[in-house]
Short mmCIF file of C-alpha atoms in Angstrom, two decimals:
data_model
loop_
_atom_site.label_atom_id
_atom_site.label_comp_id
_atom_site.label_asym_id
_atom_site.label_seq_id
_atom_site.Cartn_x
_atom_site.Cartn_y
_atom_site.Cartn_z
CA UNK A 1 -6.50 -26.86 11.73
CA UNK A 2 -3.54 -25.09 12.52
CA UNK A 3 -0.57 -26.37 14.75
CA UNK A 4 0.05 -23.05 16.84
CA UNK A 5 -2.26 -20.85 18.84
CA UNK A 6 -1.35 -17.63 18.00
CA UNK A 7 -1.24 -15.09 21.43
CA UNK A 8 -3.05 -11.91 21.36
CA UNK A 9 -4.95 -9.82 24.07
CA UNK A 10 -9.02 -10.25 23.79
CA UNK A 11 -11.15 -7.87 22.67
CA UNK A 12 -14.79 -6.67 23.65
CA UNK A 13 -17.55 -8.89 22.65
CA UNK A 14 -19.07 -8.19 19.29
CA UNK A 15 -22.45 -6.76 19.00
CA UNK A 16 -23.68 -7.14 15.44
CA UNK A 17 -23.33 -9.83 12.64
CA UNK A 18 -23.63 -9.28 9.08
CA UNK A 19 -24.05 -11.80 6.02
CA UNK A 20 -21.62 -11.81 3.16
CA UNK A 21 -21.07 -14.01 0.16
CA UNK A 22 -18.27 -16.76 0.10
CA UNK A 23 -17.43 -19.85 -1.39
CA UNK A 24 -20.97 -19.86 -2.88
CA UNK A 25 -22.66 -19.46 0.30
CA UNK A 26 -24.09 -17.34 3.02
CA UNK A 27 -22.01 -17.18 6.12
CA UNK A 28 -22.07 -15.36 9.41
CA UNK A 29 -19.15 -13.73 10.96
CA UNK A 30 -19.91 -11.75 13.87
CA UNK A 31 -18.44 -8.19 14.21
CA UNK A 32 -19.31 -4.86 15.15
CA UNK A 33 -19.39 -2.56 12.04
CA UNK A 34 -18.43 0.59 14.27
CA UNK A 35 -16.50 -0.78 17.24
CA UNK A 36 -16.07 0.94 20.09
CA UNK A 37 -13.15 1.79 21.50
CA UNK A 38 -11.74 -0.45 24.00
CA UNK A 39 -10.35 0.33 27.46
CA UNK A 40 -7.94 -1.23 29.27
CA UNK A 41 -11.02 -3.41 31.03
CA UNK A 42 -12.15 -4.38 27.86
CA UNK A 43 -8.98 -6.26 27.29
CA UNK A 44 -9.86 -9.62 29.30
CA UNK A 45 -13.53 -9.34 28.03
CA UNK A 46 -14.22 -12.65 25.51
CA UNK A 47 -14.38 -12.64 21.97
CA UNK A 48 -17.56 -14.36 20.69
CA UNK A 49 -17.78 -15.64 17.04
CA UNK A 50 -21.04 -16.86 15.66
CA UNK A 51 -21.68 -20.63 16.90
CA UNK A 52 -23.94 -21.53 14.92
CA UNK A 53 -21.86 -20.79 12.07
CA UNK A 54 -19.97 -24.24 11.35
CA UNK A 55 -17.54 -22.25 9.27
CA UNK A 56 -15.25 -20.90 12.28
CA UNK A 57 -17.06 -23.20 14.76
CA UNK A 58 -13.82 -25.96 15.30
CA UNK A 59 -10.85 -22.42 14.93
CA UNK A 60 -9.06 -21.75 18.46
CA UNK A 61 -9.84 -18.16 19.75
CA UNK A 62 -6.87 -16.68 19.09
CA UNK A 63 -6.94 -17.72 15.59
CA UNK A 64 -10.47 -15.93 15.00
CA UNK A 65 -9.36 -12.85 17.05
CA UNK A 66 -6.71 -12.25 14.64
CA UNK A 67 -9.58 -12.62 11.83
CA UNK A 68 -11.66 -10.03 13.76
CA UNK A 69 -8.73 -8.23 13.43
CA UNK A 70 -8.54 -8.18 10.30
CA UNK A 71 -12.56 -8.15 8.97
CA UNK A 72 -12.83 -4.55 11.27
CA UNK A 73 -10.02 -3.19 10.90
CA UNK A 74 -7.39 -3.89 8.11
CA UNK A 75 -9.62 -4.52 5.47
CA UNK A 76 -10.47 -1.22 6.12
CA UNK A 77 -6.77 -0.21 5.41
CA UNK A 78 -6.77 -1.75 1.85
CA UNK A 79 -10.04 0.29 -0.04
CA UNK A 80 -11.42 3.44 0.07
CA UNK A 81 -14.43 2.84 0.61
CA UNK A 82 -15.33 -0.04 3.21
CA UNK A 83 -19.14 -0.51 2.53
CA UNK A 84 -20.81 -4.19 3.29
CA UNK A 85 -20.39 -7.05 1.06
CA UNK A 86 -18.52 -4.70 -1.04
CA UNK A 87 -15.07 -5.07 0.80
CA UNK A 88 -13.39 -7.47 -1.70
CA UNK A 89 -10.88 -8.40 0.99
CA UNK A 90 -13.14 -9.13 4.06
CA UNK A 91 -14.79 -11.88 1.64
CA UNK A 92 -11.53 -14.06 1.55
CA UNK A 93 -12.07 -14.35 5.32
CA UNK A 94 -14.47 -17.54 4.75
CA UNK A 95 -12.26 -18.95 2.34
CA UNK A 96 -9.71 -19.51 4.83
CA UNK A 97 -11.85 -22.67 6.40
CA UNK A 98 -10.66 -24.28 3.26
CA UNK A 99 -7.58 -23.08 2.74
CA UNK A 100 -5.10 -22.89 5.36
CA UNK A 101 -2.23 -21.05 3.70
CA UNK A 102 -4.86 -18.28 3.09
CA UNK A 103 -5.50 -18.53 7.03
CA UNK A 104 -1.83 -18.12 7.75
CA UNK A 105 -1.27 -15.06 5.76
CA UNK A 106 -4.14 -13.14 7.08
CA UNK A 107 -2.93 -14.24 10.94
CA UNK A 108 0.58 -13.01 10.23
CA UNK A 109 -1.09 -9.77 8.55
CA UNK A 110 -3.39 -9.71 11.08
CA UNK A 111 -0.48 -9.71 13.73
CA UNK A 112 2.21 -8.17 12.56
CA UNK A 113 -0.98 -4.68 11.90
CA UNK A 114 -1.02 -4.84 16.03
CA UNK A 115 2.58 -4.93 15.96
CA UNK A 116 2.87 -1.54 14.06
CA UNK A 117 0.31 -0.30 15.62
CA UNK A 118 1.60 -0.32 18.74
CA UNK A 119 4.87 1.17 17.41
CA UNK A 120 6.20 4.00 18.80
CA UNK A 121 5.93 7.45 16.15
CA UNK A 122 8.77 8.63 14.59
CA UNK A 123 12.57 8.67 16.03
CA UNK A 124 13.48 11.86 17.12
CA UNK A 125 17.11 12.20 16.05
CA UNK A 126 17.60 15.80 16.08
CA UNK A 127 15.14 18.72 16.19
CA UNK A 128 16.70 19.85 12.83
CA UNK A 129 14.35 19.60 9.56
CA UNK A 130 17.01 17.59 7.67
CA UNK A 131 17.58 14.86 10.57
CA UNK A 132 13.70 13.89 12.23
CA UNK A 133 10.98 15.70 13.15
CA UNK A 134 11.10 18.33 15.18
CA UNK A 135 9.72 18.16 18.98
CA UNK A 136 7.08 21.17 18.38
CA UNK A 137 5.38 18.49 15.71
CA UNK A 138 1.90 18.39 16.31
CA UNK A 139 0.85 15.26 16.72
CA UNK A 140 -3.23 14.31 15.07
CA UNK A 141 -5.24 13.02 18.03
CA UNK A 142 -6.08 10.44 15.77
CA UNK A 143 -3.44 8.39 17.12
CA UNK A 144 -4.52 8.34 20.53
CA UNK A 145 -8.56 6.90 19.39
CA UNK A 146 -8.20 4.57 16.28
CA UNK A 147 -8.26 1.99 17.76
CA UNK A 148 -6.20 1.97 20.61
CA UNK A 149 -4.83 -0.75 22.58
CA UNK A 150 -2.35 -1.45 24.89
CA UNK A 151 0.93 -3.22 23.27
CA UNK A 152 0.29 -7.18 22.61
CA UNK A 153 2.78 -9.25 24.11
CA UNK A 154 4.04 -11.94 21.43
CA UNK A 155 1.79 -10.46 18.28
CA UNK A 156 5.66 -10.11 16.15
CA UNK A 157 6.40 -13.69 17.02
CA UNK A 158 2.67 -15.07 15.75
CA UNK A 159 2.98 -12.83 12.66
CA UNK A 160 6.34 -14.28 12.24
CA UNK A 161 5.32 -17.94 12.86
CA UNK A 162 2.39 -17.83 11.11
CA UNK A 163 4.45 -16.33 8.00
CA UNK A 164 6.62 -19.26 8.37
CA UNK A 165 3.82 -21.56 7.95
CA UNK A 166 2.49 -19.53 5.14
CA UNK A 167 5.85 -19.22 3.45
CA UNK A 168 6.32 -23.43 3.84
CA UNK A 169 2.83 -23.96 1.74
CA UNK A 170 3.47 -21.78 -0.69
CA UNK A 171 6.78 -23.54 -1.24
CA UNK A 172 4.71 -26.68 -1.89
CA UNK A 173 2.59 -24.92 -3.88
CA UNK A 174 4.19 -23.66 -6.39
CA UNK A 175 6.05 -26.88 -6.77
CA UNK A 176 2.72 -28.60 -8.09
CA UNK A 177 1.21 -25.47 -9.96
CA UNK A 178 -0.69 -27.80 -12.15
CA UNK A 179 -3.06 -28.80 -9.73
CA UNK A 180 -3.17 -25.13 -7.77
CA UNK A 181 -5.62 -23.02 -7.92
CA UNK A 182 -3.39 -19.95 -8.72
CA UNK A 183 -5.68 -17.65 -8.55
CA UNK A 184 -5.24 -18.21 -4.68
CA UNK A 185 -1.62 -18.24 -4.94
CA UNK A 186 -1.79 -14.55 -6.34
CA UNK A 187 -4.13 -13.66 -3.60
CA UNK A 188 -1.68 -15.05 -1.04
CA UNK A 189 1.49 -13.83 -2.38
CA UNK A 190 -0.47 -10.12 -2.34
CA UNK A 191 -0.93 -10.56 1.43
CA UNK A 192 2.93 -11.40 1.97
CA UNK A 193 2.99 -8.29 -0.08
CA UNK A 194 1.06 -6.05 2.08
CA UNK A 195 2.98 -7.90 5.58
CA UNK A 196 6.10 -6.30 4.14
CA UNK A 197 4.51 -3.45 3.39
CA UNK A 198 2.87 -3.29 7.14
CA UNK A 199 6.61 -4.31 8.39
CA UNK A 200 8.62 -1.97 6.75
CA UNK A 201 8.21 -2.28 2.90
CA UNK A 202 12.05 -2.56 2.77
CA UNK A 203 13.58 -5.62 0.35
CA UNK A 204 11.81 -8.38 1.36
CA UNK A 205 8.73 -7.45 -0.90
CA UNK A 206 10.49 -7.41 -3.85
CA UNK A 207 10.52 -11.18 -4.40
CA UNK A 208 6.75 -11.09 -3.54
CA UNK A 209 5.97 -8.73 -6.94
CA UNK A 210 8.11 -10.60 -9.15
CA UNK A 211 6.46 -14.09 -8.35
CA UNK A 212 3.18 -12.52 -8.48
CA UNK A 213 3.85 -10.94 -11.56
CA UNK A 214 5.39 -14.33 -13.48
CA UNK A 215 2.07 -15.65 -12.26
CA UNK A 216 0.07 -12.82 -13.44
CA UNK A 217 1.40 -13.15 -16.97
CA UNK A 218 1.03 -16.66 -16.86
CA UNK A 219 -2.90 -16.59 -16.03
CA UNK A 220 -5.60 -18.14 -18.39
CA UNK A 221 -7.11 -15.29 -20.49
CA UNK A 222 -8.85 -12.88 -17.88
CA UNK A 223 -12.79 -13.15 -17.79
CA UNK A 224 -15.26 -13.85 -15.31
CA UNK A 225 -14.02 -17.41 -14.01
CA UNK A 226 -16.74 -18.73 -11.74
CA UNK A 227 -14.39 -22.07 -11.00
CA UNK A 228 -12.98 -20.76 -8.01
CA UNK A 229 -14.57 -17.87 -5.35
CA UNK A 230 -11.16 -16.20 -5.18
CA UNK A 231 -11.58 -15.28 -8.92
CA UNK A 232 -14.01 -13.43 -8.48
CA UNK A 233 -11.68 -10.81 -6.87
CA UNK A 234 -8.76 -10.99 -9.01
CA UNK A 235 -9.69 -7.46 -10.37
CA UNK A 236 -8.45 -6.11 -7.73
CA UNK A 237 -6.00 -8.37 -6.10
CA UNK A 238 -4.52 -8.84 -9.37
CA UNK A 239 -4.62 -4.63 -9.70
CA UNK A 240 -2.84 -4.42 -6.25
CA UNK A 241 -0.11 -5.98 -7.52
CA UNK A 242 0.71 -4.55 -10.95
CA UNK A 243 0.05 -1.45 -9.05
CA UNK A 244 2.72 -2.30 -6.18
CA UNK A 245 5.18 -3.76 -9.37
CA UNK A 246 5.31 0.09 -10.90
CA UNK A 247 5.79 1.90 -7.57
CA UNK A 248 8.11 -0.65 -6.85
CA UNK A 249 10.14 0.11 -9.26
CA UNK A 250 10.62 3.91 -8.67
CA UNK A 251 13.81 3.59 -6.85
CA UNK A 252 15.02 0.25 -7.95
CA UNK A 253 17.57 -0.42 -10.28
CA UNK A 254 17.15 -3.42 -12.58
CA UNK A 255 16.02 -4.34 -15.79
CA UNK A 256 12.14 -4.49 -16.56
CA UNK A 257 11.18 -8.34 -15.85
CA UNK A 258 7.64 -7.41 -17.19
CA UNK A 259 5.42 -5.10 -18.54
CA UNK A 260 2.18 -4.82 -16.69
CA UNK A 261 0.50 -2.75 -19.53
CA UNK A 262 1.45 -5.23 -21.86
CA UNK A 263 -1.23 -8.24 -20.60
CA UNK A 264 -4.68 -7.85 -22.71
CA UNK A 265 -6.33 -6.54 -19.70
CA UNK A 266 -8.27 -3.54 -18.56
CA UNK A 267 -7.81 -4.66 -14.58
CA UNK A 268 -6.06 -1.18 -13.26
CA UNK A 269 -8.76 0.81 -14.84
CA UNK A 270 -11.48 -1.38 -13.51
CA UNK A 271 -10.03 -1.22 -10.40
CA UNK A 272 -9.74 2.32 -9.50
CA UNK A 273 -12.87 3.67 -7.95
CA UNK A 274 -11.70 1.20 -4.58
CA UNK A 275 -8.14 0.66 -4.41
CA UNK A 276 -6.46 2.46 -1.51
CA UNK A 277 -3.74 3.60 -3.50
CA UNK A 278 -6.41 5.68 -6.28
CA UNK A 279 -3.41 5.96 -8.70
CA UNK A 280 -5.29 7.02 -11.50
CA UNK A 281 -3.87 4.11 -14.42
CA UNK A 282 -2.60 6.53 -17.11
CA UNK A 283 -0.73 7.90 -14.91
CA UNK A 284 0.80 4.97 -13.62
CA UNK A 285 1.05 3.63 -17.07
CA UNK A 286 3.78 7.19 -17.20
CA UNK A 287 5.77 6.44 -14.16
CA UNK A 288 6.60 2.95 -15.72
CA UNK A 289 7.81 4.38 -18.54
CA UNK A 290 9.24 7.11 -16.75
CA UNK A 291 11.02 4.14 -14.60
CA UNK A 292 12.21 2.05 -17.56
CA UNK A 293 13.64 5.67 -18.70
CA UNK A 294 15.41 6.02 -15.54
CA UNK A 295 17.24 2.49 -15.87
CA UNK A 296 18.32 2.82 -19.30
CA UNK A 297 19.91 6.47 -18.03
CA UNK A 298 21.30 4.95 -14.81
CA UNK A 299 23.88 2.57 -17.58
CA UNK A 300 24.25 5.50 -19.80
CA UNK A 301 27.27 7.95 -19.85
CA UNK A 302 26.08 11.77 -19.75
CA UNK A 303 26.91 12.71 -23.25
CA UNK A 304 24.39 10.22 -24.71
CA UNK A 305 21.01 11.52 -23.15
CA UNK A 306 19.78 13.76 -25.60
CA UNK A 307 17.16 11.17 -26.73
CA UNK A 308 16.06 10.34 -23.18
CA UNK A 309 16.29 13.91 -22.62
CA UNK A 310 13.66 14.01 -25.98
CA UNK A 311 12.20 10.71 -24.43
CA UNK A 312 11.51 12.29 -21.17
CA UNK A 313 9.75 15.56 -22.27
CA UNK A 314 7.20 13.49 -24.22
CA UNK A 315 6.76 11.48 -21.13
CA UNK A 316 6.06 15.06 -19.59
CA UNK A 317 3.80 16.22 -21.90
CA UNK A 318 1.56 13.14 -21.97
CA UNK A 319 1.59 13.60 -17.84
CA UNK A 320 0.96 17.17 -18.14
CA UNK A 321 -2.20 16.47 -20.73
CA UNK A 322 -4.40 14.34 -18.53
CA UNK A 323 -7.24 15.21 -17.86
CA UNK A 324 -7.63 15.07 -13.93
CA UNK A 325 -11.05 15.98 -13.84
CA UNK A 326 -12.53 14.48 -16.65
CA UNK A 327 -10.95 11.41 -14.50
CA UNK A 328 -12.29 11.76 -11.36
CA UNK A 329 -16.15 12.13 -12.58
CA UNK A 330 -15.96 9.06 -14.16
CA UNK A 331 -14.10 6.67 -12.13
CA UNK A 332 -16.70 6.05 -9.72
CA UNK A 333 -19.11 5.68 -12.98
CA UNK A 334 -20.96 9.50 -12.14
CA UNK A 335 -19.43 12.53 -9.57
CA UNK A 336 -20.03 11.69 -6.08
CA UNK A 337 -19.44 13.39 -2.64
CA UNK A 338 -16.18 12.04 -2.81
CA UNK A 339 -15.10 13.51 -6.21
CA UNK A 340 -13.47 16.67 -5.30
CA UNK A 341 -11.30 15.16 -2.82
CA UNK A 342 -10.47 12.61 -5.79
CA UNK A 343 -9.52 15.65 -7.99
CA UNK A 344 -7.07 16.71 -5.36
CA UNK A 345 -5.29 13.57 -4.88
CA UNK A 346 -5.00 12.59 -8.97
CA UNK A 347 -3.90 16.26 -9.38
CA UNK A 348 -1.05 15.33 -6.55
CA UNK A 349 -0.22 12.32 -7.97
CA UNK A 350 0.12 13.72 -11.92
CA UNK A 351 2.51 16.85 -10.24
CA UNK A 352 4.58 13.57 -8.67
CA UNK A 353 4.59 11.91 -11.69
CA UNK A 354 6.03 14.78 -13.66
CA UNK A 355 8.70 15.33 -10.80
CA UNK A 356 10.01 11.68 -11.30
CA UNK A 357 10.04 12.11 -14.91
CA UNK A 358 12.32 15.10 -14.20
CA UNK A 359 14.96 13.52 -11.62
CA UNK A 360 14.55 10.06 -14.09
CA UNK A 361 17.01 11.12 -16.60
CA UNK A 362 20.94 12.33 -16.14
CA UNK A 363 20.20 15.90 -17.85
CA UNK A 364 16.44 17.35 -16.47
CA UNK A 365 14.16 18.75 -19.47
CA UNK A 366 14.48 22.29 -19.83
CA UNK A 367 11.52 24.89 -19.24
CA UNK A 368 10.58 22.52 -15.57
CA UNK A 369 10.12 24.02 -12.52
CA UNK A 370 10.44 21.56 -9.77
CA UNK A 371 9.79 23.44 -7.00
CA UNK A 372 6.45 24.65 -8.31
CA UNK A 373 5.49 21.13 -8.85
CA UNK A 374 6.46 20.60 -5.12
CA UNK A 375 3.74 23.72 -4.05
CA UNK A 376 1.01 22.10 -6.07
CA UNK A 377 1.67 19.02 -4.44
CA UNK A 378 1.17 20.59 -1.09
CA UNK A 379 -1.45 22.93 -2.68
CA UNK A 380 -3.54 19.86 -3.22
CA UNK A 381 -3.40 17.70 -0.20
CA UNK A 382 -4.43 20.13 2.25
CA UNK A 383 -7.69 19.96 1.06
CA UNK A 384 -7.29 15.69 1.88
CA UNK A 385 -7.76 15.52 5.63
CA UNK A 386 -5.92 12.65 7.56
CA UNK A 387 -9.71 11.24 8.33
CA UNK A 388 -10.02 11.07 4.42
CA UNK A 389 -9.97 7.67 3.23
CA UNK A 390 -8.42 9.25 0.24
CA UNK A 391 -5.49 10.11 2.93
CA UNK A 392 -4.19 6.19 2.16
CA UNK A 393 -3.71 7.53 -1.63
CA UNK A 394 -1.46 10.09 -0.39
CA UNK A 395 1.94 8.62 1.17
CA UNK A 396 4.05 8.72 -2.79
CA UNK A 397 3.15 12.05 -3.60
CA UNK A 398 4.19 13.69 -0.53
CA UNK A 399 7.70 11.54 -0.19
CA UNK A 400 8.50 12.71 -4.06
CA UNK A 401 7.26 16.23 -3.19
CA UNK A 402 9.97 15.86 0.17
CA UNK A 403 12.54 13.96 -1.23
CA UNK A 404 12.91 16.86 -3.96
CA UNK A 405 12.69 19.65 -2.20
CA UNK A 406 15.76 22.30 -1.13
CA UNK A 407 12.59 24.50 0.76
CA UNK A 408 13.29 23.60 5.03
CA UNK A 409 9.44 24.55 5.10
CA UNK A 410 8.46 21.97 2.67
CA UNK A 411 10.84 19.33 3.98
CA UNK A 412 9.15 19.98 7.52
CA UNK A 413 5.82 19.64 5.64
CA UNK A 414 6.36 16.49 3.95
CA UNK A 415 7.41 14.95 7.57
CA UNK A 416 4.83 16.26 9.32
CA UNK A 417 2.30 14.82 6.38
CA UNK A 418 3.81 11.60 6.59
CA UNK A 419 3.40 11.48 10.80
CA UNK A 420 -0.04 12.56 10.15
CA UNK A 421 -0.47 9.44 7.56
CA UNK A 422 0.90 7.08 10.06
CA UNK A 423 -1.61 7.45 13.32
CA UNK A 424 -4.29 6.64 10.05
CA UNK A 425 -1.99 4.32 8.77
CA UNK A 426 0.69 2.51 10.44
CA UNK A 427 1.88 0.46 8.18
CA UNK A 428 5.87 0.62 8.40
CA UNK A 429 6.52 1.94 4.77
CA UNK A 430 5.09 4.79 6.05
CA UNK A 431 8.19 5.39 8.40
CA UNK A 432 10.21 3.95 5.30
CA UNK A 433 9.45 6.86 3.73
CA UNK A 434 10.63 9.27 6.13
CA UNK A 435 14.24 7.50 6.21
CA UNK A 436 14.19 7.50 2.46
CA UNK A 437 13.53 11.22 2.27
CA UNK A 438 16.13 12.00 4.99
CA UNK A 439 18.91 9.72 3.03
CA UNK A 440 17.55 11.41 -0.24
CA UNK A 441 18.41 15.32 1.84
CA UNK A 442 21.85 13.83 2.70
CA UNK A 443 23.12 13.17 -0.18
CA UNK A 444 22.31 16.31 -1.70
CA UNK A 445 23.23 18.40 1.13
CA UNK A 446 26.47 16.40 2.07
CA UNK A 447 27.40 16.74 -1.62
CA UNK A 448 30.73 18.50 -2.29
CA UNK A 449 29.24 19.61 -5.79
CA UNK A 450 25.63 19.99 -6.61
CA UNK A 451 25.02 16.48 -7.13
CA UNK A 452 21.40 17.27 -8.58
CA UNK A 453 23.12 18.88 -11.72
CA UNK A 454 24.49 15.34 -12.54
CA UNK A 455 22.26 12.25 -11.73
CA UNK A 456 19.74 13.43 -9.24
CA UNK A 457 17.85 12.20 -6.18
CA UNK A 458 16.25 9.27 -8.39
CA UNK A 459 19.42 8.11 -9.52
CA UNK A 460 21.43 8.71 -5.73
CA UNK A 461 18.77 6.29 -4.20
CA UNK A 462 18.83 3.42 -6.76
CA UNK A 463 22.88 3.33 -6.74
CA UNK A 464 22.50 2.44 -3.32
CA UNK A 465 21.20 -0.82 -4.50
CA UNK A 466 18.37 -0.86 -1.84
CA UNK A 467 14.38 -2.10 -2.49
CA UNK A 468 12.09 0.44 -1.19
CA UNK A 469 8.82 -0.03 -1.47
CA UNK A 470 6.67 3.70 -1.06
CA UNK A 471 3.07 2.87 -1.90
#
């Protein structure tokens, strides 16, 4: 089935099999639910998949460790709460038997997670605040016991082979839409999404959104398709997306190639009680228009912002008026264990939201105190621990709350926070982040005037013409 075996060191033998729905019927895929750690002698011990499971039966090893891989571990990265048969992103993994571009994508996501895992943490440039952290950072033990392993030889060049692979059927793909089923094509262009994101989320993902979003737009009216198992997900890979298109857009310059509130479709909101990035949608319905503000001032000469000035303030009010808590009972359909820690985060993410709004424009509203916005931000997610599958939700709010910041105690927080987010998470627009923050402190600080008074950090970072991806 595929033309490459794909290297990676074994892992212990898996202890416990579960059944799942996929492709309208019951298969077995054998994994341990809560894995133990593995030592270094557990690295030559076999993998075992299910034999008597014709599904993976004819796949080399290396092909299903990589899907291991994935079912325990980085499906885990993309929801909040990983629960069986409920994991909308484990369920693809039988699909892949009949697909092989699907198979590719999750191998080169697959590889390139072991990859950054294995990264080193942070550089440590200087032991200023503005350059790196500083060598007294405490470091989460976390990072020494998620699962561990010694650095794979070769798992870059799979991910990077198998992306090639992935990349060449797409190509063909999309050349015969007609006959694709592009509700797959969707799901596999939000994988490339989330390699870039696990690489570096710089540029390269950029592409990724558009295409998914020209394809998004250009779906049959969304309902309950039962023509294809993959559709029965597209809440939330389709949510993913739109969701990835807005915070995207944050620091990019360019003109609005489509609105994702504008499709006749409640998907975000549907979406929210399980997506890793719990952006709460009215929110993020704000930010894009606090985005598409920030464009339109970025062409615009000072003395004609008074009405995004106006514009602005209204976008500020309608942030300031949500109702957080009202929120965060309902999104899971009643209050659950889980709801204060929701409170916290949405109440992070609306103080975020308000800060963009304020370094969007050329002129900030009057009557706004950043730096208070900047406290409650750091107010909030101390009560999120880095355990806290809610921790995922938190990586935007605390680079806005760092990038504007003038406070070296809050500068060290934010970089601390974000270390702290990356033995959880170590997905390299994590460490994106950090450079983005430290490039956002430069060219304030360098500044021979107070560039803030002008454009702002906002502006500064989307003149530079870069694609940064912060999810």
């Amino acid at each position: 089935m595929m033309g490459k075996t794909y290297a990676m060191p074994d892992h212990q033998p898996l202890t416990r099999s579960i059944e799942g729905e996929g492709n309208n019927r019951v298969w077995t895929f054998s994994y341990d639910l809560k894995p133990r750690l593995p030592g270094p002698s557990d690295l030559q011990a076999p993998l075992y998949m299910a034999p008597i499971d014709p599904l993976f039966q004819d796949m080399d090893n290396p092909s299903r460790r990589y899907l291991y891989h994935f079912a325990t571990i980085l499906c885990e990265d993309l929801v909040i709460s990983d629960v069986p048969n409920e994991n909308p992103f484990r369920s693809l993994i039988p699909t892949c038997r009949d697909h092989p571009i699907l198979l590719h994508i999750i191998v080169a996501n697959a590889a390139m997670h072991i990859s950054s895992m294995n990264r080193s943490s942070f550089d440590l440039h200087n032991g200023s605040v503005e350059g790196s952290l500083s060598d007294s950072t405490p470091v989460d033990t976390l990072s020494l016991t998620r699962y561990s392993i010694d650095s794979p030889a070769g798992t870059t060049l799979d991910a990077l082979a198998a992306k090639h692979k992935a990349i060449h059927l797409l190509k063909a793909a999309l050349e015969n839409l007609p006959s694709t089923d592009v509700d797959l094509i969707v799901t596999v262009i939000l994988l490339f999404i989330n390699l870039e994101l696990i690489d570096s989320g710089k540029n390269a993902w950029r592409a990724h959104v558009e295409g998914a979003m020209t394809l998004i737009g250009s779906l049959k009216p969304f309902q309950n398709d039962q023509t294809s198992p993959i559709a029965l997900i597209r809440d939330r890979i389709t949510s993913d997306c739109l969701t990835y298109h807005v915070l995207g857009s944050t620091l990019t310059n360019s003109a609005t190639f489509l609105d994702p509130f504008a499709l006749p479709i409640d998907i975000l909101s549907r979406s929210e009680a399980n997506s890793y990035l719990s952006f709460p949608t009215t929110l993020l319905q704000i930010l894009f228009r606090a985005c598409e503000l920030s464009n339109i001032a970025f062409t615009l000469p000072v003395t004609e912002t008074a009405a995004l000035i106006n514009e602005a303030s209204s976008l500020l009010n309608a942030a300031q008026s949500f109702d957080v808590t009202a929120w965060a009972n309902n999104v899971e359909g009643a209050p659950t264990r889980r709801t204060p820690n929701r409170i916290h985060t949405a109440l992070a993410h609306q103080n975020a939201v308000c800060i963009y709004i304020y370094r969007s424009i050329a002129q900030s509203p009057v009557d706004m105190n950043s730096e208070s916005l900047v406290t409650e931000i750091i107010y909030h997610l101390s009560f999120i621990d880095p355990k806290d599958p809610l921790s995922k939700a938190t990586s935007w709010p605390t680079f806005i709350a760092g990038a504007e910041t003038d406070n070296p105690v809050y500068r060290q927080w934010a970089l601390d926070r974000l270390n702290l987010l990356w033995n959880v998470l170590p997905w390299g627009y994590v460490q994106t982040a950090v450079e983005v923050i430290q490039m956002a402190w430069r060219l304030r600080d360098e500044a021979v005037t107070d560039s803030m008074g002008v454009s702002g950090w906002v502006q500064q970072l989307k003149a530079l013409g870069n694609h940064w991806l912060i999810a």
